[in-house]
Structures are given as C-alpha cells and as structure tokens.
mmCIF file of C-alpha atoms in Angstrom:
data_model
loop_
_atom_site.group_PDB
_atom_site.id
_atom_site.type_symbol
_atom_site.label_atom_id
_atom_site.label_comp_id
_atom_site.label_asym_id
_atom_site.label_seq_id
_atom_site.Cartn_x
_atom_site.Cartn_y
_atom_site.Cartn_z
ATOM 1 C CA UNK A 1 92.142 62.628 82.250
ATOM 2 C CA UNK A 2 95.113 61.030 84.239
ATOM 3 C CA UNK A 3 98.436 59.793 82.749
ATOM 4 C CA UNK A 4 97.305 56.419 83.503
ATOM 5 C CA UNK A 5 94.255 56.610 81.430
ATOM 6 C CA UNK A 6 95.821 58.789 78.728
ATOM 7 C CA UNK A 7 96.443 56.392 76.172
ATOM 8 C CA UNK A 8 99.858 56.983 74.593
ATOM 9 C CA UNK A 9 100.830 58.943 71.665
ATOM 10 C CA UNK A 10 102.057 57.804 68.470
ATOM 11 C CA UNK A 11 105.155 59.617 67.775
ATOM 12 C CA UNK A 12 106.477 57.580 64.598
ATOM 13 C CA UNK A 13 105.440 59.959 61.998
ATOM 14 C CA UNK A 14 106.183 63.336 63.762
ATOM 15 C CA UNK A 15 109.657 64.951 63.539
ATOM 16 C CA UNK A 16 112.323 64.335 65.506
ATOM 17 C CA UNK A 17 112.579 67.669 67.067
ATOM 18 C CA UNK A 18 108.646 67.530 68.330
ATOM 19 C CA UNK A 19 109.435 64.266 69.648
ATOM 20 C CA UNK A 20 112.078 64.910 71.938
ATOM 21 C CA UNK A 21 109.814 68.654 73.101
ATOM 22 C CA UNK A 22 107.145 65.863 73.825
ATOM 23 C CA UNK A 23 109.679 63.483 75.743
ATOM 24 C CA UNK A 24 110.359 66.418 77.876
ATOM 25 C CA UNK A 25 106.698 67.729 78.598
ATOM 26 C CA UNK A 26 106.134 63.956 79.344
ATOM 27 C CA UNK A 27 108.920 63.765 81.851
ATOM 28 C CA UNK A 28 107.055 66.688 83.578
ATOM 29 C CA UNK A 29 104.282 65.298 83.476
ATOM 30 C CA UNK A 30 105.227 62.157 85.125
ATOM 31 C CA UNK A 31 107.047 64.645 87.867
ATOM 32 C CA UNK A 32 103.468 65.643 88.689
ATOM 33 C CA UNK A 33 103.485 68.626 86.575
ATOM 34 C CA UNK A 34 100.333 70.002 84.953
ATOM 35 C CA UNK A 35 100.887 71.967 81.809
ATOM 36 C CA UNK A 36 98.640 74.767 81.225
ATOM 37 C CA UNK A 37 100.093 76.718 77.595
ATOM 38 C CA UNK A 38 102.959 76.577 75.683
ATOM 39 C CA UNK A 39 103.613 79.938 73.887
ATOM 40 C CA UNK A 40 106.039 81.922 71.532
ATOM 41 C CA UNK A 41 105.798 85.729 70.633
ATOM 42 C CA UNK A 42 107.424 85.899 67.152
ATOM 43 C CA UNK A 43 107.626 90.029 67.719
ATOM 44 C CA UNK A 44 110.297 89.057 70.848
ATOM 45 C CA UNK A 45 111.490 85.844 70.149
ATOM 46 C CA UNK A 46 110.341 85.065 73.779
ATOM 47 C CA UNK A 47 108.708 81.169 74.563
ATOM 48 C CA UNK A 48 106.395 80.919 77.540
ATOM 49 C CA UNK A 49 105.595 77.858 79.383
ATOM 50 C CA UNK A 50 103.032 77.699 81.800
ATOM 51 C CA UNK A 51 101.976 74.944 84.367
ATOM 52 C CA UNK A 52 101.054 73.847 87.572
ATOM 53 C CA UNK A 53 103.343 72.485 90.030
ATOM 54 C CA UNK A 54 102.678 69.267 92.269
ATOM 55 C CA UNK A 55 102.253 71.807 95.489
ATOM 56 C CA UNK A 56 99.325 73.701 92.935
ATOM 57 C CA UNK A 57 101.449 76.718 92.483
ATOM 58 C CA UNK A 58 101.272 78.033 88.918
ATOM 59 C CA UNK A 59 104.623 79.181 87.302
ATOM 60 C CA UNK A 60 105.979 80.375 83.854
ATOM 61 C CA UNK A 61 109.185 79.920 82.548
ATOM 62 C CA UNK A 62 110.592 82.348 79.467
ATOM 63 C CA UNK A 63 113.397 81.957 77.418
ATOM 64 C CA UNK A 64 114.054 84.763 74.602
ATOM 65 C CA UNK A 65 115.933 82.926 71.510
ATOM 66 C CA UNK A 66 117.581 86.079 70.869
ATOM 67 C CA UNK A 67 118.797 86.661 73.773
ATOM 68 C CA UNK A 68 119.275 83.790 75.988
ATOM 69 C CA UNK A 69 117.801 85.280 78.691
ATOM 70 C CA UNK A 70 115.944 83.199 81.183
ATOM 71 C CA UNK A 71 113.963 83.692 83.899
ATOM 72 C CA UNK A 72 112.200 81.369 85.542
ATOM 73 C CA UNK A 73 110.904 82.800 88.303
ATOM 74 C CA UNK A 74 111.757 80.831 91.830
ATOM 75 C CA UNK A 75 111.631 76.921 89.887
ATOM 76 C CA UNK A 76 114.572 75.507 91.227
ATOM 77 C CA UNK A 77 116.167 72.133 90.702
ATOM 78 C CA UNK A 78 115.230 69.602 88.205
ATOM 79 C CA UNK A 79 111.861 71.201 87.166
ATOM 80 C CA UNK A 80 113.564 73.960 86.334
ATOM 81 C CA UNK A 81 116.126 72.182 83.735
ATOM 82 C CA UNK A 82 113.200 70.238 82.580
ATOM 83 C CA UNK A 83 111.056 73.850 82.035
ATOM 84 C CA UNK A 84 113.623 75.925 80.771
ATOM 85 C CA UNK A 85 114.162 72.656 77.841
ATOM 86 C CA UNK A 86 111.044 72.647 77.275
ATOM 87 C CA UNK A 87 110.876 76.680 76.826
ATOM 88 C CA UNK A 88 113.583 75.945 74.731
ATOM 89 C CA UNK A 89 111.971 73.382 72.459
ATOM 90 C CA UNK A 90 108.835 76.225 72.310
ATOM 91 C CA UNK A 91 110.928 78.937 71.093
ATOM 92 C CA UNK A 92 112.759 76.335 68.352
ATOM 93 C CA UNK A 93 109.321 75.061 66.964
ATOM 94 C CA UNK A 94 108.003 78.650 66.757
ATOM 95 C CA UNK A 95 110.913 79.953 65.015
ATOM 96 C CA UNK A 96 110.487 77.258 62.721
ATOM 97 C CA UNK A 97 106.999 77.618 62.282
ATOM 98 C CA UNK A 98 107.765 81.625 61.742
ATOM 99 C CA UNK A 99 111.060 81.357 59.379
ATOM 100 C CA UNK A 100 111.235 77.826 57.597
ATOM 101 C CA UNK A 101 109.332 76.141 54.876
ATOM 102 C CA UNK A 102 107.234 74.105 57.616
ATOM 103 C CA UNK A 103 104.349 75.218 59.732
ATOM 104 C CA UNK A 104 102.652 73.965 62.399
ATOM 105 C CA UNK A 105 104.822 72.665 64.279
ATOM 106 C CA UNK A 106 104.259 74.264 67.764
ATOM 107 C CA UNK A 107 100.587 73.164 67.007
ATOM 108 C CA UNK A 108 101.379 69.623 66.842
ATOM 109 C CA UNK A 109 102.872 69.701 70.122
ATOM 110 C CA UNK A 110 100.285 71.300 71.697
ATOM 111 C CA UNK A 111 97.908 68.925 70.157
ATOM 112 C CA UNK A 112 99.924 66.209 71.459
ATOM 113 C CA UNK A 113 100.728 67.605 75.553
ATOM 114 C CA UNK A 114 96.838 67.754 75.779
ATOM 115 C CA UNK A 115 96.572 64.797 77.085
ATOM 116 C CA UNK A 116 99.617 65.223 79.721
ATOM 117 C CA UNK A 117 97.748 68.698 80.819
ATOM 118 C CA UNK A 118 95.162 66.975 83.029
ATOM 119 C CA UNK A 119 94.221 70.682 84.349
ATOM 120 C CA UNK A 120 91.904 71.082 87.176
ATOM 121 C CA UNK A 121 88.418 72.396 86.682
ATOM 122 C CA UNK A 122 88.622 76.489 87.514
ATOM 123 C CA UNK A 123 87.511 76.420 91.318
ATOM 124 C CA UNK A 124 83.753 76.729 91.539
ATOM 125 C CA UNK A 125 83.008 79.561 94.117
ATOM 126 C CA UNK A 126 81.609 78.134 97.001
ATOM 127 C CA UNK A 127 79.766 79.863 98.964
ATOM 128 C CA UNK A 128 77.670 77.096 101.126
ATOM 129 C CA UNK A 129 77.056 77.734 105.156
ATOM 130 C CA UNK A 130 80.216 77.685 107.485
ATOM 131 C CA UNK A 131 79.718 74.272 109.184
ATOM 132 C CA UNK A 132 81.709 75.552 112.093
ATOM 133 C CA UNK A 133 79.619 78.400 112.791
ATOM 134 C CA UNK A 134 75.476 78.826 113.820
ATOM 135 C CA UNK A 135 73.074 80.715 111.688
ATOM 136 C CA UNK A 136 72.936 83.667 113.465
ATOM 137 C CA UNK A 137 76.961 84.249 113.272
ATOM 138 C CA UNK A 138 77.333 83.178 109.727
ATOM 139 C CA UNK A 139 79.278 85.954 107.759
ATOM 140 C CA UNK A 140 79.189 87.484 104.134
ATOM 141 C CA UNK A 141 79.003 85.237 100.769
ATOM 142 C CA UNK A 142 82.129 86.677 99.842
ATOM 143 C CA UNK A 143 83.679 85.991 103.372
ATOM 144 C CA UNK A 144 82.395 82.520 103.471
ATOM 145 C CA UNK A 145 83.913 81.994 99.815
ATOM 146 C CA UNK A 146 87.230 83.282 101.076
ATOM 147 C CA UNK A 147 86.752 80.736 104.389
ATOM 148 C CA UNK A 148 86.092 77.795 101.643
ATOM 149 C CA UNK A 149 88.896 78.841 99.002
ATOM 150 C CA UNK A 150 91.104 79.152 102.418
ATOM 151 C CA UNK A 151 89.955 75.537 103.756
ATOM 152 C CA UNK A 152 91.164 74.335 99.941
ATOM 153 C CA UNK A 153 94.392 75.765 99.899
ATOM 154 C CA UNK A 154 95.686 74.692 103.947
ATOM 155 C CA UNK A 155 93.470 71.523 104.539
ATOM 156 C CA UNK A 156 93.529 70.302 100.926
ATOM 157 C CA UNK A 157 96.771 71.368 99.458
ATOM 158 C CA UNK A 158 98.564 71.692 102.941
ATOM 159 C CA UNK A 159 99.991 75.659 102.729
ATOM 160 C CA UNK A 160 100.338 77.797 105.527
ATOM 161 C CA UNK A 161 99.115 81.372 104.728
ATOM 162 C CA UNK A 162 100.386 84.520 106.363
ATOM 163 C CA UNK A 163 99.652 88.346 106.066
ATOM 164 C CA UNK A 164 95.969 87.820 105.244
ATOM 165 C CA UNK A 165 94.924 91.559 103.112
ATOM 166 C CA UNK A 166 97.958 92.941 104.215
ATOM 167 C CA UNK A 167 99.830 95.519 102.375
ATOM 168 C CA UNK A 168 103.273 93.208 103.176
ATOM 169 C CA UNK A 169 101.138 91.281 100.613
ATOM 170 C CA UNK A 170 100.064 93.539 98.049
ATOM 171 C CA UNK A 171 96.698 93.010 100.143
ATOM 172 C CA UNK A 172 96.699 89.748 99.274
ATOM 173 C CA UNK A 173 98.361 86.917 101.122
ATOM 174 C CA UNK A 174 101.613 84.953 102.063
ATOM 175 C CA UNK A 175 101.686 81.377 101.321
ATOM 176 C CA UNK A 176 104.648 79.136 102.517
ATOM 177 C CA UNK A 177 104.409 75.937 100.346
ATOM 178 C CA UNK A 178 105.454 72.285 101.102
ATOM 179 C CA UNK A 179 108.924 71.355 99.721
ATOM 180 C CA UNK A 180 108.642 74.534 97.640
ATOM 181 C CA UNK A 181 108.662 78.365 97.717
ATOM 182 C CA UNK A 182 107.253 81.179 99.862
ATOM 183 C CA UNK A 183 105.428 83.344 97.562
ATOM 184 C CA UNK A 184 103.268 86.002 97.526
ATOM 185 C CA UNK A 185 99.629 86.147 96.202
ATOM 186 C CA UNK A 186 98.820 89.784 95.696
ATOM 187 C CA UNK A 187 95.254 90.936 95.227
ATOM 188 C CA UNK A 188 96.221 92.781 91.822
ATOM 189 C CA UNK A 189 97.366 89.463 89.963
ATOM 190 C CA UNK A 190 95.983 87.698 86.968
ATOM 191 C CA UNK A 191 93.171 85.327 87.471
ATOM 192 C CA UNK A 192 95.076 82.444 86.576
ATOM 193 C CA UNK A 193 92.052 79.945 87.440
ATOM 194 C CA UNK A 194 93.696 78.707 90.424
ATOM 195 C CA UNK A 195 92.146 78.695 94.229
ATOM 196 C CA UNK A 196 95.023 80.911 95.303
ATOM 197 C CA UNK A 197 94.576 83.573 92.669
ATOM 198 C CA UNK A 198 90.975 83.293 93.514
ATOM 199 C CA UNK A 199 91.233 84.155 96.783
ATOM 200 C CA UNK A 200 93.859 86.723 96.629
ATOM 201 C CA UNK A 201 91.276 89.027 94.244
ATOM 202 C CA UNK A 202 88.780 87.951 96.565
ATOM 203 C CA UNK A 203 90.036 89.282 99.476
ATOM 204 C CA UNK A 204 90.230 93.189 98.677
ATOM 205 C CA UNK A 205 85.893 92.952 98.313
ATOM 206 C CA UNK A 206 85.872 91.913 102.036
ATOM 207 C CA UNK A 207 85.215 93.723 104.942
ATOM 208 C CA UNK A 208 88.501 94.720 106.477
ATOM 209 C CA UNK A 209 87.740 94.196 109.917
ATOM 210 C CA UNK A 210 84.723 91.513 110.446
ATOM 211 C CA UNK A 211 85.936 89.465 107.809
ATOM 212 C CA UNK A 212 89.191 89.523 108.166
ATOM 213 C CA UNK A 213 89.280 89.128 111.639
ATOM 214 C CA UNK A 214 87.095 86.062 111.366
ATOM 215 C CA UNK A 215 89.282 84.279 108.694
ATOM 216 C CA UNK A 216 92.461 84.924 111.293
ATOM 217 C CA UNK A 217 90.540 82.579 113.901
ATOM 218 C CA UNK A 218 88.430 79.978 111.862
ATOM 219 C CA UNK A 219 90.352 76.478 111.445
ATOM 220 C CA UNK A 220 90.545 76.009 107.972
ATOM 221 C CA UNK A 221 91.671 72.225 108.442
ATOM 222 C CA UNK A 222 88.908 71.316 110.332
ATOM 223 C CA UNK A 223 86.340 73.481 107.862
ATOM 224 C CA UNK A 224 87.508 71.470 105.127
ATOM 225 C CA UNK A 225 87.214 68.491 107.239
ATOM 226 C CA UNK A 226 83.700 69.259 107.573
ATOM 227 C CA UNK A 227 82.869 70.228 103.864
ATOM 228 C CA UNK A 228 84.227 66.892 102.278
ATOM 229 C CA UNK A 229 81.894 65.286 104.971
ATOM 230 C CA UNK A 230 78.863 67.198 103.493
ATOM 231 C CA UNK A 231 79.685 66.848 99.658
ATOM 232 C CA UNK A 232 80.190 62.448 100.919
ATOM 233 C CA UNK A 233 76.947 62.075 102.407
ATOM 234 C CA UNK A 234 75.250 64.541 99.761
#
C-alpha cells in the first residue's frame, strides 16, 4: 500500500525516542525510499538498515554503536544522513531493548514502518514468448527470462547495463543508474528479491555464447514495449 493510502500512525502513546526513528523512516519514505528490514546484532553492536532506493537499487547501511563505524556503501547525499540516523535510531532501540528495563522497542518500530515499506512483489519469472522474435528463433526459458528481467530493468526502470556474464562483473553485469551509482551485480550475490539480483544469478545458467550473444542485440526498450502491450489487452 502507497503513502497516500497508508493511513497515518498514532504516535501519542509511544516514546519519544521511537517517534523521532519513525519521523526519520517517514522522511525516507516520502524521498521515495522503500524500507525492506531494520536490524541490530546484540553480539556486535552493529544496526542494519535495508531498503530500496527510488532508481530500485537495494542498499544497507551499518552503524556499530561500539564503534562508530559506518559504512554505507556508495549512498551519498541526503539519503545517506537520513540512513545512517535511522541506523542510528536501530542500534539505540536495540541496545535498549538488550540492556534496559524496557523491551520491545525495535519491535514497535518495525510494527509501525510497515506501512511506509510498500515493497514490491519478488519479480515473478517470466518466461512468456519473445514478441520480437518468430517461433522458430525463440531461445531458452532461462534466456527468455533473462531477455524479460533485462526489458524490466532498462525499459522499466531506465538503467543501462554493461559487461553482460563478464568476469569484469563477477559474471554478472554492470548497471549505470539514473541520478545514482554505477554498480556491479555479480552472479554470486544474495537473492535480495529484486529484478537485478534476479538476473545477475540468472545469467551464469545460460548458454555463454547463443544466449549471450542474443541478449547483446535484442532491444530491451522496445521488448518491454511490447510485453506491457500484451499483459493491457490480456
């Protein structure tokens, strides 16, 4: 459910310090931010938040209460100061939970950002006829999943991928993001129920020469030009 149909919270009986962790997942929110968890490991002191940028890139951002180390991994500019507070507010709340008379606390947060996560449905692999091509030159399922997770990513979101199951790329790919970052998608990483991760595991299963070649030449605009076509008149 959208911010405008989330109705909102009442924060009058919870404590001040959960109130002002909400303000700040709210202000993300509103940024187009989609949180995804909000974690602390008691054994390192470390807070973890995870979410989804605007461009569909999904990011963490640690900070270790002992320490004051943080890393938060190519977020730059006011996301990042709003993260890195909110990583802070995590690591507070768990302490608190951990080491004071009060419990919970972290939990009522979390109970309380679910309605500002608003996460996408894990992409549903697709693995329908290429439009673009006939019958008799249609390739693999797992190729034509890669061509529709592709069309997603560079007609949908707008990214411009590079180094398609190259080892530049961990045999993954390159993705150059609007108004953000160029980062890499390597097959190895976590599923992280995104359409990039998705494709990057995807792409070690295919064949390294017929497949790949065909996803260097297929335009992925125009593919997913053609599926939303199908799906409107279905």
């Amino acid at each position: 459910m959208s911010a405008a149909h989330t109705p909102a919270p009442d924060l009058s009986a919870v404590a001040p310090a959960i109130r002002d962790a909400y303000r700040t997942l709210e202000s993300l929110h509103k940024s187009g931010w989609r949180l995804h968890a909000l974690d602390y490991d008691t054994d390192t002191s470390t807070a973890t938040v995870t979410a989804e940028s605007p461009n569909h890139r999904m990011v963490t951002v640690d900070w270790n209460r002992g320490t004051g180390q943080i890393n938060r991994r190519q977020v730059n500019g006011v996301a990042a100061v709003f993260l890195v507070k909110a990583a802070h507010d995590v690591a507070y709340l768990g302490h608190a939970d951990h080491s004071g008379p009060r419990r919970g606390q972290l939990d009522q947060l979390r109970w309380l950002a679910q309605g500002l996560g608003d996460r996408r449905p894990a992409p549903r692999r697709r693995t329908a006829l290429l439009p673009c091509l006939p019958t008799e030159r249609q390739p693999s399922t797992m190729c034509r999943a890669a061509a529709w997770l592709m069309a997603r990513l560079i007609g949908d979101y707008g990214w411009r991928i590079t180094a398609i199951g190259e080892d530049i790329a961990g045999y993954g790919f390159i993705a150059e993001l609007p108004g953000d970052v160029v980062a890499v998608y390597p097959a190895g990483m976590d599923d992280d129920g995104t359409p990039a991760a998705a494709l990057a595991r995807l792409l070690p299963l295919l064949d390294q020469i017929d497949d790949l070649a065909l996803l260097d030449v297929l335009d992925f605009r125009q593919l997913w030009a053609a599926g939303q076509r199908r799906a409107d008149a279905a």
